[in-house]
């Protein structure tokens, strides 16, 4: 409960007052309309039918006026319908499930670490502490090239991983939706750290023999929030091209980016990043409306790159030995919090019900005019969304967002369990989380989902989806064989 | 850590770890028995040779390995103690913390064809096909099981496993590879592992036996001062049958082991100087696998050490005379008289010799401190042996399987192993000081049985 309310905020009576207030403000139009309609109906009843007919005749309509008015109405209606943005539907999506031979238990990871970094025991201990508190489970997967002692990944290994992950996800999607390769009009692939020539999107076009006039894009270097950036790009393209299918592939290829040095700040990604990928089919075709799972409502992108600290927060560089890795700065959480605030400020007015917005407005006025010491009102986003998918960047990110947005454990369950089962799969983690919610049978028609992702730069991007049809569990997918074991309790510190 | 590359024909390009497909339940600890501790000085190594790479279907090696790894990962779900790590418990005894760390797997390429290798490679080169490591002082990141997949030029494959003898004996390791092959063929596992012995400690036996063969065994490790050599003799069924018919009158139930042990014992004793000990007796240390010898005894699936060591002594003259039938009869009688109670008596002796705080006595040099002979007869039946049932592809048996023991003492070791020919055929692998091996290979009686000589180095 927000701090501005008096101390008896836990009292039941106040809860009903708040409910009443919300109901009133959110349905204000209905409440205003009801007395007006009542008045009109009473007036009509009083006048009687003959009176009504007399009033009608006295209006003196002639043909020209009638025609003109009707054309005006038709014209306004047409302009309205034409200027409405095309609805973008998410037909279906598929997440990659890595093979069991790629599994990396904690003990194996630590053993390899000790064998490879035998000259830096402090770095090994640091990795162990990170792993203990990471929130990962024993079933996360690393690509085959990283299982070697020492790992010696070649470009061929990286391409092999890309092919395995991307083709498996696309094959699964095609099987689910019946999509033919020749039907794909737009292709967007995002993979932040591996960008070969020819691009990964060219690799997909080559494998599936896609059309020669396909609009293909390959986004690299954009971090973990690139998934939402790809969705945004697809949406914009679908406004320009009518009747199209857009295939979006989000993945992160771990093989070439395994840090081989011993700088602590750069060892963190080794502990958290794991293999994963997702393929998503979007469309603006009207006939997909019946079978689409979701409709895209909003995409909000916030970039804090103008601030130097935010820009350098996640920075790829060489360590003193010349080994390349990603350096995570210590004020990552603070910057993430600020980026989130920025994003919320933009998305709030779009999604929050009128009651929350009014409260926020009143508190804002109150702080400016009456008493600056009033705590700012944090809008209750649980009223705007039924489900939350917070990018599983790490336990700290999920904890921070849970605190800031005042979410319950059930709201962040999808994020925590995805982190436990699959690790941080970067841009595709949002899709694993969404899949978890569906696999648990919690996705009902009309539910609104909020996907939030952070990325290097520093960016905070959100997407809002509305569920189009109730999704029945059980279903095929990466959670198929383990959903019954979840949710699990994840201890603060796992003893290794 | 890896084999020194002298001018070895075996190149080991990579090392990785394979884990089970499902995570192990945390907190499980597997404690070793007294006998396991006693065997801790030695290591075991088995190499399975296949003519055709059983999983190559025109695909590259990388895919082969992945294919094998899938079945191995499934197998490891059944063996949590194999994927764990060794450590000392609170009482100072060895135990395995089943922490899911996995087994090491090495990939190697051999610059030879399979036939060339089996004919001309010597023991030292065969050592390169597996990993030879002793238990380190701090084994918490050391994998007790190492599997090496060796690819031959001609397309043949050798699957090798090496392990500490504290963890398993030959039968357990053979059944592990056999189970892996069964899973690879998508068949049910015939002998799923059992990790706990039936706890039948015969109390009275403990008091009856005040000494045991352990009390007479050396617990000082003697690394042999001379170079040890190895010879492998493959005897056909026909020749063994011939041999058995010769001893038939005095010993109608003789097994191939009895006859071969007797033969090699008498021949090797002659090569030694002194041939026997002070009171003119020659001894042979017999190592028998006790699984399923009696109705309620240790099951085949028991994963651990179920070996019984005992000593057979005869007068030097009797041994050095050519009375093969008589010696074979003695061996047969000795082996037949071993009962499970003696095994439990040995275990009880070890238990009673624990140190303060419950720590077991340090390991013994059980192989080679005296001339030792090991039998695997109980794994060989009329339907075949466990060893040659390890088929990764239907009906593709291994063409040869080599067994090695590490840290064998200077007196030597005779292993009587199953043969791919099945039935009565056997392979005898002898480890002796080099000069004795050379002389043994020229012995007329042995050569009279027309063995084919394998892995004997370039002639």
Short mmCIF file of N, CA, C and O in Angstrom, two decimals, chain A residues 392-447:
data_model
loop_
_atom_site.label_atom_id
_atom_site.label_comp_id
_atom_site.label_asym_id
_atom_site.label_seq_id
_atom_site.Cartn_x
_atom_site.Cartn_y
_atom_site.Cartn_z
N UNK A 392 14.80 -12.44 -17.38
CA UNK A 392 15.51 -13.16 -16.31
C UNK A 392 16.99 -12.87 -16.40
O UNK A 392 17.81 -13.75 -16.62
N UNK A 393 17.34 -11.61 -16.21
CA UNK A 393 18.75 -11.22 -16.35
C UNK A 393 19.61 -11.71 -15.22
O UNK A 393 20.81 -11.86 -15.34
N UNK A 394 18.95 -11.95 -14.08
CA UNK A 394 19.70 -12.38 -12.91
C UNK A 394 18.75 -12.22 -11.74
O UNK A 394 17.72 -11.55 -11.84
N UNK A 395 19.09 -12.85 -10.64
CA UNK A 395 18.20 -12.78 -9.50
C UNK A 395 18.01 -11.35 -9.02
O UNK A 395 16.92 -10.95 -8.65
N UNK A 396 19.09 -10.56 -9.08
CA UNK A 396 19.03 -9.19 -8.57
C UNK A 396 18.03 -8.36 -9.35
O UNK A 396 17.28 -7.56 -8.77
N UNK A 397 18.00 -8.55 -10.67
CA UNK A 397 17.08 -7.77 -11.50
C UNK A 397 15.64 -8.08 -11.11
O UNK A 397 14.81 -7.16 -10.95
N UNK A 398 15.34 -9.36 -10.96
CA UNK A 398 13.96 -9.75 -10.63
C UNK A 398 13.59 -9.24 -9.24
O UNK A 398 12.48 -8.71 -9.05
N UNK A 399 14.51 -9.36 -8.30
CA UNK A 399 14.22 -8.87 -6.94
C UNK A 399 13.94 -7.38 -6.97
O UNK A 399 12.99 -6.89 -6.35
N UNK A 400 14.77 -6.65 -7.71
CA UNK A 400 14.66 -5.20 -7.76
C UNK A 400 13.31 -4.78 -8.34
O UNK A 400 12.62 -3.92 -7.79
N UNK A 401 12.94 -5.44 -9.44
CA UNK A 401 11.67 -5.08 -10.07
C UNK A 401 10.49 -5.49 -9.21
O UNK A 401 9.48 -4.77 -9.15
N UNK A 402 10.63 -6.61 -8.52
CA UNK A 402 9.53 -7.04 -7.66
C UNK A 402 9.30 -6.01 -6.58
O UNK A 402 8.16 -5.68 -6.23
N UNK A 403 10.39 -5.47 -6.07
CA UNK A 403 10.29 -4.47 -5.01
C UNK A 403 9.72 -3.17 -5.56
O UNK A 403 8.78 -2.60 -5.01
N UNK A 404 10.27 -2.72 -6.69
CA UNK A 404 9.86 -1.42 -7.23
C UNK A 404 8.40 -1.40 -7.65
O UNK A 404 7.70 -0.41 -7.48
N UNK A 405 7.94 -2.48 -8.28
CA UNK A 405 6.58 -2.50 -8.78
C UNK A 405 5.61 -3.13 -7.78
O UNK A 405 4.44 -3.29 -8.08
N UNK A 406 6.12 -3.51 -6.63
CA UNK A 406 5.31 -4.11 -5.57
C UNK A 406 4.53 -5.32 -6.08
O UNK A 406 3.32 -5.41 -5.92
N UNK A 407 5.25 -6.23 -6.69
CA UNK A 407 4.61 -7.43 -7.22
C UNK A 407 4.67 -8.56 -6.21
O UNK A 407 5.59 -8.63 -5.40
N UNK A 408 3.70 -9.45 -6.32
CA UNK A 408 3.70 -10.59 -5.40
C UNK A 408 4.59 -11.68 -5.97
O UNK A 408 5.03 -11.61 -7.11
N UNK A 409 4.83 -12.70 -5.16
CA UNK A 409 5.69 -13.80 -5.61
C UNK A 409 5.11 -14.50 -6.82
O UNK A 409 5.84 -14.95 -7.70
N UNK A 410 3.79 -14.57 -6.89
CA UNK A 410 3.19 -15.27 -8.02
C UNK A 410 3.41 -14.52 -9.33
O UNK A 410 3.58 -15.11 -10.38
N UNK A 411 3.43 -13.20 -9.26
CA UNK A 411 3.64 -12.42 -10.47
C UNK A 411 5.01 -12.64 -11.07
O UNK A 411 5.18 -12.65 -12.27
N UNK A 412 6.03 -12.77 -10.18
CA UNK A 412 7.39 -12.94 -10.72
C UNK A 412 7.78 -14.41 -10.82
O UNK A 412 8.92 -14.73 -11.14
N UNK A 413 6.82 -15.30 -10.53
CA UNK A 413 7.14 -16.73 -10.57
C UNK A 413 7.67 -17.14 -11.94
O UNK A 413 8.66 -17.87 -12.02
N UNK A 414 7.02 -16.68 -13.01
CA UNK A 414 7.46 -17.09 -14.35
C UNK A 414 8.92 -16.71 -14.57
O UNK A 414 9.72 -17.51 -15.08
N UNK A 415 9.31 -15.50 -14.15
CA UNK A 415 10.70 -15.06 -14.35
C UNK A 415 11.66 -15.89 -13.53
O UNK A 415 12.70 -16.32 -14.03
N UNK A 416 11.32 -16.11 -12.27
CA UNK A 416 12.24 -16.85 -11.41
C UNK A 416 12.42 -18.28 -11.87
O UNK A 416 13.52 -18.82 -11.88
N UNK A 417 11.31 -18.91 -12.28
CA UNK A 417 11.40 -20.31 -12.68
C UNK A 417 12.14 -20.44 -14.01
O UNK A 417 12.84 -21.43 -14.23
N UNK A 418 11.98 -19.47 -14.89
CA UNK A 418 12.74 -19.51 -16.15
C UNK A 418 14.23 -19.37 -15.87
O UNK A 418 15.05 -20.05 -16.46
N UNK A 419 14.58 -18.48 -14.95
CA UNK A 419 15.98 -18.33 -14.58
C UNK A 419 16.52 -19.63 -14.01
O UNK A 419 17.66 -20.03 -14.29
N UNK A 420 15.69 -20.32 -13.23
CA UNK A 420 16.13 -21.58 -12.61
C UNK A 420 16.32 -22.68 -13.64
O UNK A 420 17.30 -23.41 -13.64
N UNK A 421 15.36 -22.80 -14.53
CA UNK A 421 15.41 -23.94 -15.47
C UNK A 421 16.31 -23.68 -16.67
O UNK A 421 16.98 -24.58 -17.15
N UNK A 422 16.29 -22.45 -17.19
CA UNK A 422 17.04 -22.20 -18.42
C UNK A 422 18.20 -21.23 -18.26
O UNK A 422 18.98 -21.07 -19.18
N UNK A 423 18.30 -20.56 -17.10
CA UNK A 423 19.36 -19.57 -16.96
C UNK A 423 18.98 -18.29 -17.69
O UNK A 423 17.85 -18.10 -18.11
N UNK A 424 19.98 -17.42 -17.85
CA UNK A 424 19.73 -16.18 -18.57
C UNK A 424 19.94 -16.45 -20.05
O UNK A 424 21.05 -16.55 -20.53
N UNK A 425 18.84 -16.59 -20.80
CA UNK A 425 18.99 -16.86 -22.23
C UNK A 425 18.89 -15.57 -23.03
O UNK A 425 18.59 -15.59 -24.22
N UNK A 426 19.12 -14.44 -22.39
CA UNK A 426 19.16 -13.14 -23.05
C UNK A 426 17.82 -12.81 -23.69
O UNK A 426 16.78 -12.98 -23.07
N UNK A 427 17.79 -12.40 -24.96
CA UNK A 427 16.55 -11.85 -25.53
C UNK A 427 15.40 -12.86 -25.61
O UNK A 427 14.25 -12.47 -25.69
N UNK A 428 15.71 -14.17 -25.56
CA UNK A 428 14.61 -15.13 -25.68
C UNK A 428 13.97 -15.46 -24.34
O UNK A 428 12.95 -16.14 -24.30
N UNK A 429 14.53 -14.96 -23.22
CA UNK A 429 14.02 -15.40 -21.92
C UNK A 429 12.57 -14.97 -21.72
O UNK A 429 11.80 -15.67 -21.07
N UNK A 430 12.15 -13.83 -22.33
CA UNK A 430 10.77 -13.39 -22.19
C UNK A 430 9.81 -14.43 -22.74
O UNK A 430 8.70 -14.61 -22.21
N UNK A 431 10.23 -15.12 -23.80
CA UNK A 431 9.35 -16.09 -24.44
C UNK A 431 9.26 -17.37 -23.62
O UNK A 431 8.22 -18.01 -23.56
N UNK A 432 10.35 -17.75 -22.98
CA UNK A 432 10.29 -18.91 -22.09
C UNK A 432 9.34 -18.62 -20.92
O UNK A 432 8.59 -19.48 -20.46
N UNK A 433 9.39 -17.36 -20.44
CA UNK A 433 8.53 -17.00 -19.32
C UNK A 433 7.06 -17.04 -19.73
O UNK A 433 6.21 -17.55 -19.00
N UNK A 434 6.79 -16.51 -20.92
CA UNK A 434 5.41 -16.51 -21.40
C UNK A 434 4.92 -17.94 -21.55
O UNK A 434 3.78 -18.28 -21.21
N UNK A 435 5.83 -18.80 -22.03
CA UNK A 435 5.50 -20.21 -22.22
C UNK A 435 5.21 -20.89 -20.89
O UNK A 435 4.36 -21.77 -20.79
N UNK A 436 5.91 -20.45 -19.84
CA UNK A 436 5.67 -21.01 -18.51
C UNK A 436 4.25 -20.70 -18.06
O UNK A 436 3.54 -21.57 -17.57
N UNK A 437 3.85 -19.44 -18.25
CA UNK A 437 2.51 -19.03 -17.82
C UNK A 437 1.45 -19.83 -18.58
O UNK A 437 0.46 -20.29 -18.01
N UNK A 438 1.69 -20.01 -19.88
CA UNK A 438 0.74 -20.80 -20.66
C UNK A 438 0.72 -22.25 -20.22
O UNK A 438 -0.35 -22.86 -20.10
N UNK A 439 1.92 -22.80 -19.96
CA UNK A 439 1.99 -24.22 -19.57
C UNK A 439 1.30 -24.46 -18.24
O UNK A 439 0.80 -25.56 -17.98
N UNK A 440 1.25 -23.44 -17.41
CA UNK A 440 0.57 -23.58 -16.12
C UNK A 440 -0.93 -23.38 -16.26
O UNK A 440 -1.65 -23.46 -15.28
N UNK A 441 -1.39 -23.07 -17.48
CA UNK A 441 -2.82 -22.91 -17.69
C UNK A 441 -3.38 -21.61 -17.13
O UNK A 441 -4.57 -21.52 -16.87
N UNK A 442 -2.52 -20.61 -16.96
CA UNK A 442 -3.00 -19.36 -16.34
C UNK A 442 -3.39 -18.32 -17.37
O UNK A 442 -3.83 -17.23 -17.02
N UNK A 443 -3.20 -18.59 -18.67
CA UNK A 443 -3.44 -17.55 -19.67
C UNK A 443 -4.87 -17.63 -20.16
O UNK A 443 -5.24 -18.56 -20.87
N UNK A 444 -5.68 -16.65 -19.78
CA UNK A 444 -7.08 -16.63 -20.19
C UNK A 444 -7.32 -15.52 -21.18
O UNK A 444 -6.57 -14.54 -21.24
N UNK A 445 -8.41 -15.62 -21.92
CA UNK A 445 -8.71 -14.61 -22.94
C UNK A 445 -8.89 -13.25 -22.27
O UNK A 445 -9.54 -13.13 -21.25
N UNK A 446 -8.30 -12.24 -22.89
CA UNK A 446 -8.43 -10.89 -22.36
C UNK A 446 -7.35 -10.53 -21.36
O UNK A 446 -7.25 -9.37 -20.95
N UNK A 447 -6.51 -11.48 -20.97
CA UNK A 447 -5.45 -11.16 -20.01
C UNK A 447 -4.41 -10.28 -20.68
O UNK A 447 -4.10 -10.46 -21.85
#
